[in-house]
Amino acid sequence: MRNKDSSTKTYMKDPRHFADFFNGYIYHGEEVIHAEELYEMDTSNIAMVPYRKGEKRITIQRYRDVLKKAVLMHSETTYYLFLGIENQSEIHYAMPVRNMLYNALVYNQQVETIAKHNIENKNYKGDNEFLSGITKEDKLIPVVTVTVYWGTKPWDGPTTLKEMLGAMDEETAELVDDINCNLFSIIDIEDFPEFKTELNELFQLLAKRNNKDAMLELLNQNEKYQNIDKDTAYMMKEFANIKLPRKSKKGAYNMCKAIEDLKQESQEIGEKIGENRGREQGIEAFILDKIEDQYPKDEIIKKLVKRFSLAEAKAVEYFEKYSAVSV
């Protein structure tokens, strides 16, 4: 688990992958966010909150997977966003609350930073602005957090806070805020957004990882799988359980060859299982036939040893198993 979590963080932290993911997720493939205009942010979020009246404050600290500040131009206007990714290798049944806390801590840090700046520079007007440290003109940068689920089982957990809450009347429900964990479940998606990087090939493959024939068909239809870079190839290895072929002189991997080898290995295992089943069925039929002809137990065991090249103990085990069936 630890290796997979580390792999997803490193891969999605790459500015090219990060920008491409959000361009696909938010802007349907339009290149609005550019990798060179992303700024790495501290992923540790801290807030001091009072526990009880009269007691000292306690510290809440959470570590996010990936958090970046994006400067983007859209519809002739410059926007600023905090974009975060939370990677999940397993289903997390409290994900909406977890993301809600992450976002709240980022907003809280913004408030504290602005307040500190205003107080130091005496930007406030009146007691109300001094109390909060925030002026009427101050604005916070929006925070968007997406949960990327890499697991093999369909996501069956809640995706919104209200899905986690108990029963309540309509009047109360109108007052309860909701939050969406913005789930991107690779295994559940059939129609992926348009990605420009190898995120496209990676996600398409992982969505079909439970069906080797479907994986092979996908790879045969897309020539890009014949030339996959090292980082993406290792993600495919880790999350689709694929043995990597030898890399080319340019350092790329032909994943078509990897899937063909995987399918061949599965066929060989299946054939071996079939052979073993056929052999055991033959042993069963032989024993039942001899019992029907009223051969003594000792003679049947001797014939089993000779006919099927069995150790005597194994022959006795088979006899006890199938003679009980004939009773």
C-alpha positions as a printed Julia matrix, in Angstrom:
327×3 Matrix{Float64}:
   0.0     0.0     0.0
   2.76    2.42    0.95
   4.55    1.91   -2.39
   1.37    2.49   -4.38
   0.52    5.65   -2.46
   4.01    6.99   -3.02
   3.83    6.14   -6.74
   0.52    7.95   -7.28
   1.7    11.07   -5.44
   4.92   11.26   -7.43
   3.2    10.63  -10.76
   0.34   13.09  -10.3
   2.66   15.72   -8.8
   4.45   16.0   -12.15
   3.34   19.43  -13.47
   2.61   17.98  -16.94
   0.3    15.3   -15.54
  -1.23   17.65  -12.97
  -2.09   20.35  -15.53
  -3.36   17.79  -18.05
  -5.57   16.12  -15.44
  -7.34   19.32  -14.42
  -7.63   20.54  -18.02
  -9.46   17.3   -18.77
 -11.47   17.22  -15.53
 -12.54   20.89  -15.46
 -12.14   22.23  -19.0
 -12.93   19.13  -21.11
  -9.48   18.98  -22.66
  -9.02   22.7   -23.36
  -5.47   23.72  -22.38
  -6.33   26.43  -19.87
  -3.91   25.39  -17.12
  -0.24   25.32  -18.14
   2.41   23.31  -16.34
   4.82   26.25  -16.21
   2.2    28.37  -14.42
   1.73   25.95  -11.52
   3.3    26.7    -8.16
   4.04   23.98   -5.64
   2.35   24.55   -2.28
   3.12   23.22    1.17
   0.97   20.1     1.56
   0.86   20.38    5.36
  -2.17   22.38    6.47
  -2.3    23.61   10.06
  -4.99   25.35   12.07
  -5.18   26.37   15.73
  -8.67   25.82   17.09
 -10.14   26.26   20.61
 -11.13   22.98   22.22
 -13.15   24.33   25.16
 -13.8    27.73   26.62
 -10.95   28.79   28.84
  -8.63   26.02   27.64
  -5.61   26.31   25.39
  -6.01   25.92   21.68
  -5.14   22.65   20.01
  -3.4    22.17   16.69
  -4.99   20.39   13.73
  -2.54   19.34   11.04
  -3.23   17.38    7.87
  -0.95   16.41    5.0
  -2.41   16.51    1.51
  -1.14   14.42   -1.39
  -0.67   17.18   -3.96
  -1.55   20.89   -3.76
  -0.64   23.51   -6.36
  -1.55   27.11   -7.01
  -2.62   27.7   -10.61
  -2.54   31.0   -12.47
  -4.7    30.75  -15.57
  -6.28   32.89  -18.26
  -9.83   31.9   -19.18
 -12.42   33.92  -21.1
  -9.95   36.86  -21.16
  -9.79   36.95  -17.36
  -6.95   35.9   -15.08
  -7.95   33.43  -12.35
  -6.17   31.96   -9.39
  -7.02   28.5    -8.04
  -5.72   26.11   -5.44
  -5.92   22.66   -7.0
  -5.5    19.53   -4.91
  -5.44   15.79   -5.63
  -6.08   13.1    -3.04
  -5.04    9.67   -4.31
  -6.81    6.57   -2.99
  -5.66    3.0    -3.63
  -8.51    1.72   -1.46
 -12.09    2.91   -0.89
 -12.34    5.5     1.9
 -15.82    5.68    3.44
 -15.27    9.12    4.98
 -13.74   10.81    1.94
 -16.2    13.76    1.81
 -15.33   14.69    5.42
 -11.64   14.23    4.77
 -11.7    16.53    1.74
 -13.9    19.03    3.58
 -11.25   19.3     6.3
  -8.43   19.68    3.76
 -10.26   22.5     1.97
 -11.21   24.23    5.23
  -7.59   24.24    6.37
  -6.46   25.83    3.1
  -9.13   28.53    3.43
  -8.15   29.06    7.07
  -4.51   29.52    6.11
  -5.51   32.1     3.53
  -7.52   34.01    6.15
  -4.61   33.97    8.6
  -2.11   35.09    5.96
  -4.32   37.97    4.8
  -5.12   39.0     8.38
  -1.45   39.04    9.34
  -0.63   41.2     6.32
  -3.49   43.62    7.05
  -2.62   43.99   10.73
   1.08   44.5    10.05
   0.28   47.16    7.43
  -2.76   48.6     9.25
  -5.0    48.03    6.24
  -8.15   47.61    8.34
 -10.9    50.16    8.81
 -12.9    50.09   12.02
 -13.27   47.54   14.78
 -14.95   44.83   12.65
 -12.1    44.61   10.16
  -9.55   44.72   12.98
 -11.34   41.88   14.78
 -11.23   39.5    11.81
  -8.17   40.93   10.13
 -10.1    40.74    6.87
 -11.33   43.78    5.0
 -14.58   43.95    3.04
 -12.55   43.94   -0.19
 -10.39   40.88    0.58
 -11.16   37.72   -1.41
 -10.03   34.12   -0.95
  -8.66   31.9    -3.7
 -11.07   29.02   -4.52
  -9.94   25.5    -3.58
 -10.78   22.49   -5.76
  -9.9    19.0    -4.49
 -10.4    15.87   -6.59
 -10.22   12.33   -5.24
  -8.48   10.02   -7.72
  -9.34    6.39   -6.95
  -6.88    3.82   -8.35
  -8.4     0.62   -6.93
  -9.68   -2.42   -8.82
 -13.08   -2.66   -7.11
 -15.92   -0.29   -8.08
 -16.25    2.6    -5.62
 -19.16    1.91   -3.27
 -18.48    4.63   -0.7
 -20.21    8.0    -0.3
 -19.19   10.85   -2.6
 -20.99   13.64   -0.76
 -21.29   14.65    2.87
 -25.08   14.32    2.85
 -24.77   10.66    1.86
 -22.99   10.12    5.18
 -25.6    11.84    7.32
 -28.48   10.19    9.14
 -32.15   10.87    8.51
 -33.39   14.45    8.88
 -36.47   16.42    7.96
 -36.62   18.58    4.82
 -36.45   21.81    6.78
 -33.21   20.78    8.48
 -31.75   19.36    5.26
 -32.03   22.79    3.62
 -29.75   24.24    6.3
 -27.09   21.5     6.2
 -24.18   22.29    3.9
 -22.99   19.6     1.52
 -19.6    18.88    0.03
 -18.66   16.68   -2.89
 -15.37   14.77   -2.84
 -15.23   15.1    -6.66
 -14.56   11.42   -7.19
 -12.55   10.34  -10.24
 -12.81    6.55  -10.06
 -10.67    5.08  -12.83
 -12.23    1.6   -12.66
 -15.79    3.01  -12.93
 -15.33    5.47  -15.82
 -16.34    4.42  -19.33
 -15.94    7.75  -21.14
 -12.77    9.53  -19.99
 -12.14   13.26  -20.45
  -9.71   14.26  -23.17
  -6.15   14.07  -21.88
  -3.11   15.14  -23.91
  -0.39   13.3   -21.98
   0.0     9.58  -21.24
  -2.67    9.97  -18.56
  -5.0     8.96  -21.38
  -3.22    5.65  -22.05
  -2.71    4.97  -18.34
  -6.34    5.52  -17.3
  -7.75    3.66  -20.33
  -5.6     0.63  -19.51
  -6.33    0.61  -15.78
 -10.07    0.83  -16.45
  -9.8    -2.53  -18.28
  -7.25   -4.2   -15.98
  -9.78   -6.8   -14.77
 -10.21   -8.11  -18.33
  -6.99   -9.19  -20.08
  -8.71   -9.66  -23.45
 -10.12   -6.13  -23.27
  -6.69   -4.78  -22.35
  -5.08   -6.53  -25.29
  -7.76   -5.24  -27.67
  -7.2    -1.69  -26.39
  -3.45   -1.91  -26.86
  -3.79   -3.31  -30.36
  -6.02   -0.38  -31.33
  -3.67    2.34  -30.09
  -0.09    2.53  -31.39
   0.92    4.83  -28.52
   1.1     1.8   -26.24
   4.13    0.63  -28.21
   6.15    3.58  -26.92
   5.29    4.31  -23.27
   7.71    6.29  -21.1
   9.26    4.86  -17.96
   7.11    6.65  -15.36
   3.82    5.65  -17.0
   5.03    2.11  -17.67
   5.86    1.64  -13.99
   2.38    2.88  -13.02
   0.92    0.3   -15.41
   3.13   -2.36  -13.86
   2.12   -1.43  -10.32
  -1.62   -1.02  -10.81
  -2.33   -3.52  -13.61
   0.1    -6.19  -12.35
   2.0    -6.28  -15.64
   5.56   -7.54  -16.08
   7.45   -4.93  -18.06
   9.21   -6.04  -21.25
  12.72   -4.91  -22.05
  12.83   -1.2   -22.74
  13.88    0.1   -26.12
  17.16    1.89  -26.81
  15.27    5.16  -26.33
  14.16    4.05  -22.87
  10.48    3.45  -23.74
   8.35    0.32  -23.24
   6.14   -1.63  -25.64
   3.16   -2.43  -23.43
   1.51   -4.49  -26.18
   4.27   -7.06  -25.73
   3.75   -6.96  -21.94
   0.03   -7.74  -22.22
   0.61  -10.5   -24.79
   3.09  -12.13  -22.39
   0.56  -11.78  -19.56
  -2.19  -13.37  -21.63
   0.1   -16.22  -22.72
   1.06  -16.86  -19.11
  -2.62  -16.95  -18.12
  -3.39  -19.4   -20.94
  -0.56  -21.7   -19.86
  -1.79  -21.62  -16.25
  -5.33  -22.36  -17.45
  -4.12  -25.28  -19.58
  -2.18  -26.68  -16.63
  -5.24  -26.43  -14.4
  -7.28  -28.16  -17.1
  -4.75  -30.96  -17.38
  -4.79  -31.49  -13.61
  -8.58  -31.53  -13.54
  -8.68  -34.02  -16.4
  -6.18  -36.27  -14.68
  -8.12  -36.21  -11.41
 -11.37  -36.97  -13.24
  -9.62  -39.96  -14.8
  -8.5   -41.17  -11.38
 -12.03  -40.8   -10.02
 -13.55  -42.74  -12.91
 -10.92  -45.48  -12.55
 -11.61  -45.93   -8.81
 -15.39  -45.98   -9.22
 -15.12  -48.46  -12.06
 -12.97  -50.86  -10.0
 -15.25  -50.53   -6.98
 -18.22  -51.38   -9.17
 -16.34  -54.49  -10.36
 -15.77  -55.32   -6.67
 -11.97  -55.15   -6.7
 -10.43  -55.22   -3.19
  -9.11  -51.93   -1.78
  -5.46  -53.07   -1.73
  -5.59  -54.13   -5.38
  -7.23  -50.85   -6.47
  -4.47  -48.88   -4.7
  -1.75  -50.94   -6.39
  -3.33  -50.33   -9.78
  -3.6   -46.58   -9.06
   0.11  -46.42   -8.22
   1.05  -48.22  -11.44
  -1.52  -46.58  -13.78
  -1.12  -42.95  -12.69
   2.44  -42.99  -11.26
   1.19  -42.04   -7.8
   2.9   -42.41   -4.45
   1.11  -45.05   -2.38
   0.01  -42.46    0.22
  -1.51  -40.3    -2.52
  -3.25  -43.33   -4.03
  -4.78  -44.13   -0.61
  -5.92  -40.49   -0.29
  -7.65  -40.62   -3.7
  -9.26  -43.96   -2.86
 -10.69  -42.66    0.45
 -11.98  -39.54   -1.29
 -13.78  -41.21   -4.2
 -14.83  -44.47   -2.51
 -16.82  -42.3    -0.05
 -18.58  -40.71   -3.06
 -19.61  -44.14   -4.38
 -21.32  -45.14   -1.12
